XYZ file of C-alpha atoms in Angstrom:
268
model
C -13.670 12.977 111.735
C -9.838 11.983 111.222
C -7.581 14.995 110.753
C -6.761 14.118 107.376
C -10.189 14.038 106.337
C -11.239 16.844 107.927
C -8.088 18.702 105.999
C -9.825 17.183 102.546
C -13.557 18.455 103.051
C -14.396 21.502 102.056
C -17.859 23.247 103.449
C -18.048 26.481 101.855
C -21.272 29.020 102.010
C -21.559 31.641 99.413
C -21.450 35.040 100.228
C -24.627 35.090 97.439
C -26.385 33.666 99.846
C -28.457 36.556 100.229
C -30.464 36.007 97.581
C -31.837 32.363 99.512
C -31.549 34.120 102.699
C -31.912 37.401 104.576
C -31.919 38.577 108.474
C -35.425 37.448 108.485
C -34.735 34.098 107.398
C -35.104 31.777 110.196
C -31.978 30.376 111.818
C -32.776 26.783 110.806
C -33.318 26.893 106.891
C -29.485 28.894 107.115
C -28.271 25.906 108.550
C -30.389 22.962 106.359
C -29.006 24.106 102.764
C -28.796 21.356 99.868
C -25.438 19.366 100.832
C -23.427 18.564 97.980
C -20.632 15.969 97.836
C -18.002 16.061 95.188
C -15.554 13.326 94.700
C -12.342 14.876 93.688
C -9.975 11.998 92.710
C -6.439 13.557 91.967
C -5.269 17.378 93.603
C -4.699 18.727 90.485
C -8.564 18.548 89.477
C -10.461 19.997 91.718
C -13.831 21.809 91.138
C -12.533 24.752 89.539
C -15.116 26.634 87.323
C -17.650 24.929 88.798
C -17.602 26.354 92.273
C -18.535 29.876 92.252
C -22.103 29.145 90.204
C -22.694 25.951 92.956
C -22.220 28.445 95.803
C -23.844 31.033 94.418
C -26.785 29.036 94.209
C -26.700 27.990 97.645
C -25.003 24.672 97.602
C -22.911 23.504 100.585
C -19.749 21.593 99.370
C -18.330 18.643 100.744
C -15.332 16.886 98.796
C -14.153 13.355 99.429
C -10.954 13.229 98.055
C -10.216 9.576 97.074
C -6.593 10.644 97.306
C -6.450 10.992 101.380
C -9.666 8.244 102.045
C -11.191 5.514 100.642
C -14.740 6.717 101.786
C -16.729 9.444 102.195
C -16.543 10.912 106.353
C -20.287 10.771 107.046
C -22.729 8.557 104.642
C -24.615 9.238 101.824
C -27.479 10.063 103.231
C -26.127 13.045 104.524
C -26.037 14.446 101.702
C -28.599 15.878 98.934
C -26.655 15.632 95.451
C -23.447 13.918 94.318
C -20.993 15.663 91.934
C -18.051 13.225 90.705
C -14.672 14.627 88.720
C -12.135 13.851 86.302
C -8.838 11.546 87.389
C -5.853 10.474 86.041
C -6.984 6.818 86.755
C -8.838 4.630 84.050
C -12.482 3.595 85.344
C -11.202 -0.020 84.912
C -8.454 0.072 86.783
C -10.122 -0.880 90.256
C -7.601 -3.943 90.987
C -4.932 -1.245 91.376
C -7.010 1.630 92.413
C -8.706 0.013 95.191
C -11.079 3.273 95.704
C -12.896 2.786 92.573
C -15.520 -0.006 93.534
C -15.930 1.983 96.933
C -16.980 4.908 94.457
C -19.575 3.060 92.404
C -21.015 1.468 95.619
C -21.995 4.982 96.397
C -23.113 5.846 92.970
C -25.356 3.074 93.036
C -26.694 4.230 96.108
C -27.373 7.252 95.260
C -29.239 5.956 91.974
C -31.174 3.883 93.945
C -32.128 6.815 96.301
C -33.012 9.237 92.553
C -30.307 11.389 94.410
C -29.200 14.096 91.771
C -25.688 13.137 90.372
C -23.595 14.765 87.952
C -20.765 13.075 86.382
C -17.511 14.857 85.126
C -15.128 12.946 82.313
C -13.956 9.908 84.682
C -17.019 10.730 86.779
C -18.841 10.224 83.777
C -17.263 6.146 83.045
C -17.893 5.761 86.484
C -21.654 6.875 86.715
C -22.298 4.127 83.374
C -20.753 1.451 85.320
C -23.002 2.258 88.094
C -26.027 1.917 85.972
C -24.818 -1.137 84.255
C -23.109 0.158 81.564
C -19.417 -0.947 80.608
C -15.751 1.073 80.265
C -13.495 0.110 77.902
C -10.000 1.887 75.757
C -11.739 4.503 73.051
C -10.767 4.004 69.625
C -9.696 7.666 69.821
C -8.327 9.497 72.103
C -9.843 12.914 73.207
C -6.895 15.257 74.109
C -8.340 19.165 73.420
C -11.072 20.924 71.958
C -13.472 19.509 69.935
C -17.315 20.046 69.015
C -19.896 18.562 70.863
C -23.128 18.050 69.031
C -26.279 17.401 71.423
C -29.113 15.591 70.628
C -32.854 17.352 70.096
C -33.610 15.559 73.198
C -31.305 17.547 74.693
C -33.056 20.597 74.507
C -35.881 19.756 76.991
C -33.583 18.328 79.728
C -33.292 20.321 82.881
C -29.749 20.444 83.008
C -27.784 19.695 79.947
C -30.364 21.538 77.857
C -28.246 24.781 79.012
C -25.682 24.112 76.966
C -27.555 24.654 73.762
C -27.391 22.860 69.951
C -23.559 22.308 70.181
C -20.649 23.620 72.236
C -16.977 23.549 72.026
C -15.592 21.667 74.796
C -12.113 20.496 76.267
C -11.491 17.034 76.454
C -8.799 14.930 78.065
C -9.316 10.785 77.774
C -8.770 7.826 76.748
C -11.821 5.889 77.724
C -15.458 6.141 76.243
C -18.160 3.578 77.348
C -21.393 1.705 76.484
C -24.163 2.924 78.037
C -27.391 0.805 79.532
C -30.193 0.648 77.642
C -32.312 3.323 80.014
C -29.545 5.442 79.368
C -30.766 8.629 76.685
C -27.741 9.805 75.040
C -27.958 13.512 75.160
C -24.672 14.810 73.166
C -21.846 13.261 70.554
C -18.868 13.395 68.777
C -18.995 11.759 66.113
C -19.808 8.160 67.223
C -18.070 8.499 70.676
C -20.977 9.627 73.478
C -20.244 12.331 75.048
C -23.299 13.630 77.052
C -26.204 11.221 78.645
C -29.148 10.937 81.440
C -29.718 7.997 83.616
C -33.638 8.303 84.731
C -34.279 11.622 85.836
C -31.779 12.894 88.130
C -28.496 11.585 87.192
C -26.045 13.299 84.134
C -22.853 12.763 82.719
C -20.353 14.790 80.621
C -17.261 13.461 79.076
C -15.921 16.592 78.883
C -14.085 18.966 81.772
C -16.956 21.203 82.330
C -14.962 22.559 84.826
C -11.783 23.273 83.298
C -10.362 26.736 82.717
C -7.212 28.202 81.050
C -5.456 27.935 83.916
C -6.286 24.137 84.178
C -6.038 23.585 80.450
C -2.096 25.644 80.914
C -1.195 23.545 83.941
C -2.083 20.283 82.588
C -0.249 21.112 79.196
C 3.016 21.770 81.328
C 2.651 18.492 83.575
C 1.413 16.263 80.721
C 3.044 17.716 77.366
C 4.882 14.338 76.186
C 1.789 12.562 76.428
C 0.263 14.990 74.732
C 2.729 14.733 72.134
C 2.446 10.949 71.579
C -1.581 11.659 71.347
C -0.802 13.420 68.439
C -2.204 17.000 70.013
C -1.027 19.948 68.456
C -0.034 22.021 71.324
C 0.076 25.340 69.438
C -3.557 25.053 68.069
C -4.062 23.743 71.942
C -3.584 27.084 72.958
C -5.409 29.237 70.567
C -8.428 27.229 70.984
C -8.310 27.698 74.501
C -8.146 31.513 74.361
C -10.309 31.353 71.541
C -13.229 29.154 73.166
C -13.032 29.788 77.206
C -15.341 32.891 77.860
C -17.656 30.932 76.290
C -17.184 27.540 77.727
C -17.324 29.512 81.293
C -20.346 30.834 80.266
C -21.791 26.960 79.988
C -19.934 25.722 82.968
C -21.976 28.545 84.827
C -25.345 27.467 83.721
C -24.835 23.634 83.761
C -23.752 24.105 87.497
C -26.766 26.480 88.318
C -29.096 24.183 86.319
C -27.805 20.967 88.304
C -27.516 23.180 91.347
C -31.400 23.582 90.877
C -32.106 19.904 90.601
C -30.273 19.419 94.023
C -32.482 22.226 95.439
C -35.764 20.640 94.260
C -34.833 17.340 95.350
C -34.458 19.007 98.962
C -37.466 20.368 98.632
């Protein structure tokens, strides 16, 4: 493992992990816990909100930062569940982001092997060109908080069926996508998809499911012109946030522990 690499991935164990494992747990199911890889595209989006609930249900993490390598250190099949984030890139962009068709090899792989995947805004456009789908410049962009309605499908889904009837999410892109036909679209806005399932153990958000106010704060002072020209009010930008975070932590928490779960069973 090249020093750089080895700098990028991250292998943390919760100290929760007392409630998988005790003194009397022997030494080898310690050391064979679900292995999750997340793809973490630019250093200022990292997993965020979505750590603590993965390690406290027992997840090891292992990020590939596209940033510092085009691949992954070790292969997929290392690994028991992939977990792809948000980046500043567009999903089309691969003949100047020369990382991006490395990235959907793997998520087609790990398709084809029914790994659990979970896909996170960009992650998300990535995961429907994997399956066949198609990326292209939204009719709208989605720059701050808006209302995500899910479908009654939804309910019944394993994973994205935490997040209940409709949810109040933060959004930041400018790409949406057409999805494959054995795609089930599992939330909207308005016409613009925002939630789906490939088969049975891959999901997608649009939305930062991971992002907090700190995020949301940061990204406002790096990215306020563009913000600007998108036509976000920046004042209503901030109330939402403090009005709608304890909540949307609440349902970053139980996505991650639902998905967390799938990971576990597929162990299993």
């Amino acid at each position: 493992m090249s020093s750089i690499s080895h700098y990028c991935v991250e292998r943390r164990l919760s100290a929760c992990l007392s409630k998988h494992i005790s003194q009397e747990t022997p030494y080898y199911f310690a050391m064979t816990q679900p292995r999750l890889l997340v793809i973490q595209h630019d250093l200022d989006d990292a997993l965020n909100d979505l750590t603590a609930p993965l390690l406290d249900a027992g997840l090891m993490i292992d990020t590939w930062c596209t940033f510092r390598s085009d691949a992954p250190d070790e292969p997929l099949e290392s690994f028991d569940g992939v977990l792809s984030l948000g980046a500043l890139a567009s999903a089309t962009e691969e003949d100047s982001t020369p990382w991006i068709r490395g990235e959907i090899a793997v998520l087609e792989e790990a398709l084809a092997r029914r790994m659990p995947i979970l896909g996170v805004c960009f992650g998300a456009q990535l995961l429907a060109r994997a399956a066949g789908g198609r990326v292209y410049r939204s009719p709208v962009a989605e720059i701050g908080w808006f209302e995500v309605t899910m479908a009654l499908e939804a309910a019944a889904d394993p994973v994205l069926g935490s997040l209940g009837p409709n949810l109040h999410v933060f959004q930041s892109h400018y790409d949406t996508f057409d999805l494959p036909a054995e795609a089930t679209v599992l939330g909207r806005t308005g016409e613009l998809t925002e939630a789906f399932r490939i088969g049975d153990r891959a999901w997608a958000v649009q939305f930062h499911i991971e992002a907090n106010p700190s995020l949301v704060y940061s990204w406002l002072a790096v990215y306020k012109d563009a913000m600007l020209k998108a036509g976000v009010d920046i004042d209503e930008l901030r109330r939402f946030t403090a009005s709608y975070w304890r909540e949307y932590r609440q349902a970053s928490w139980d996505l991650a522990t639902a998905f967390a779960g799938e990971v576990w069973a597929a162990k299993a």
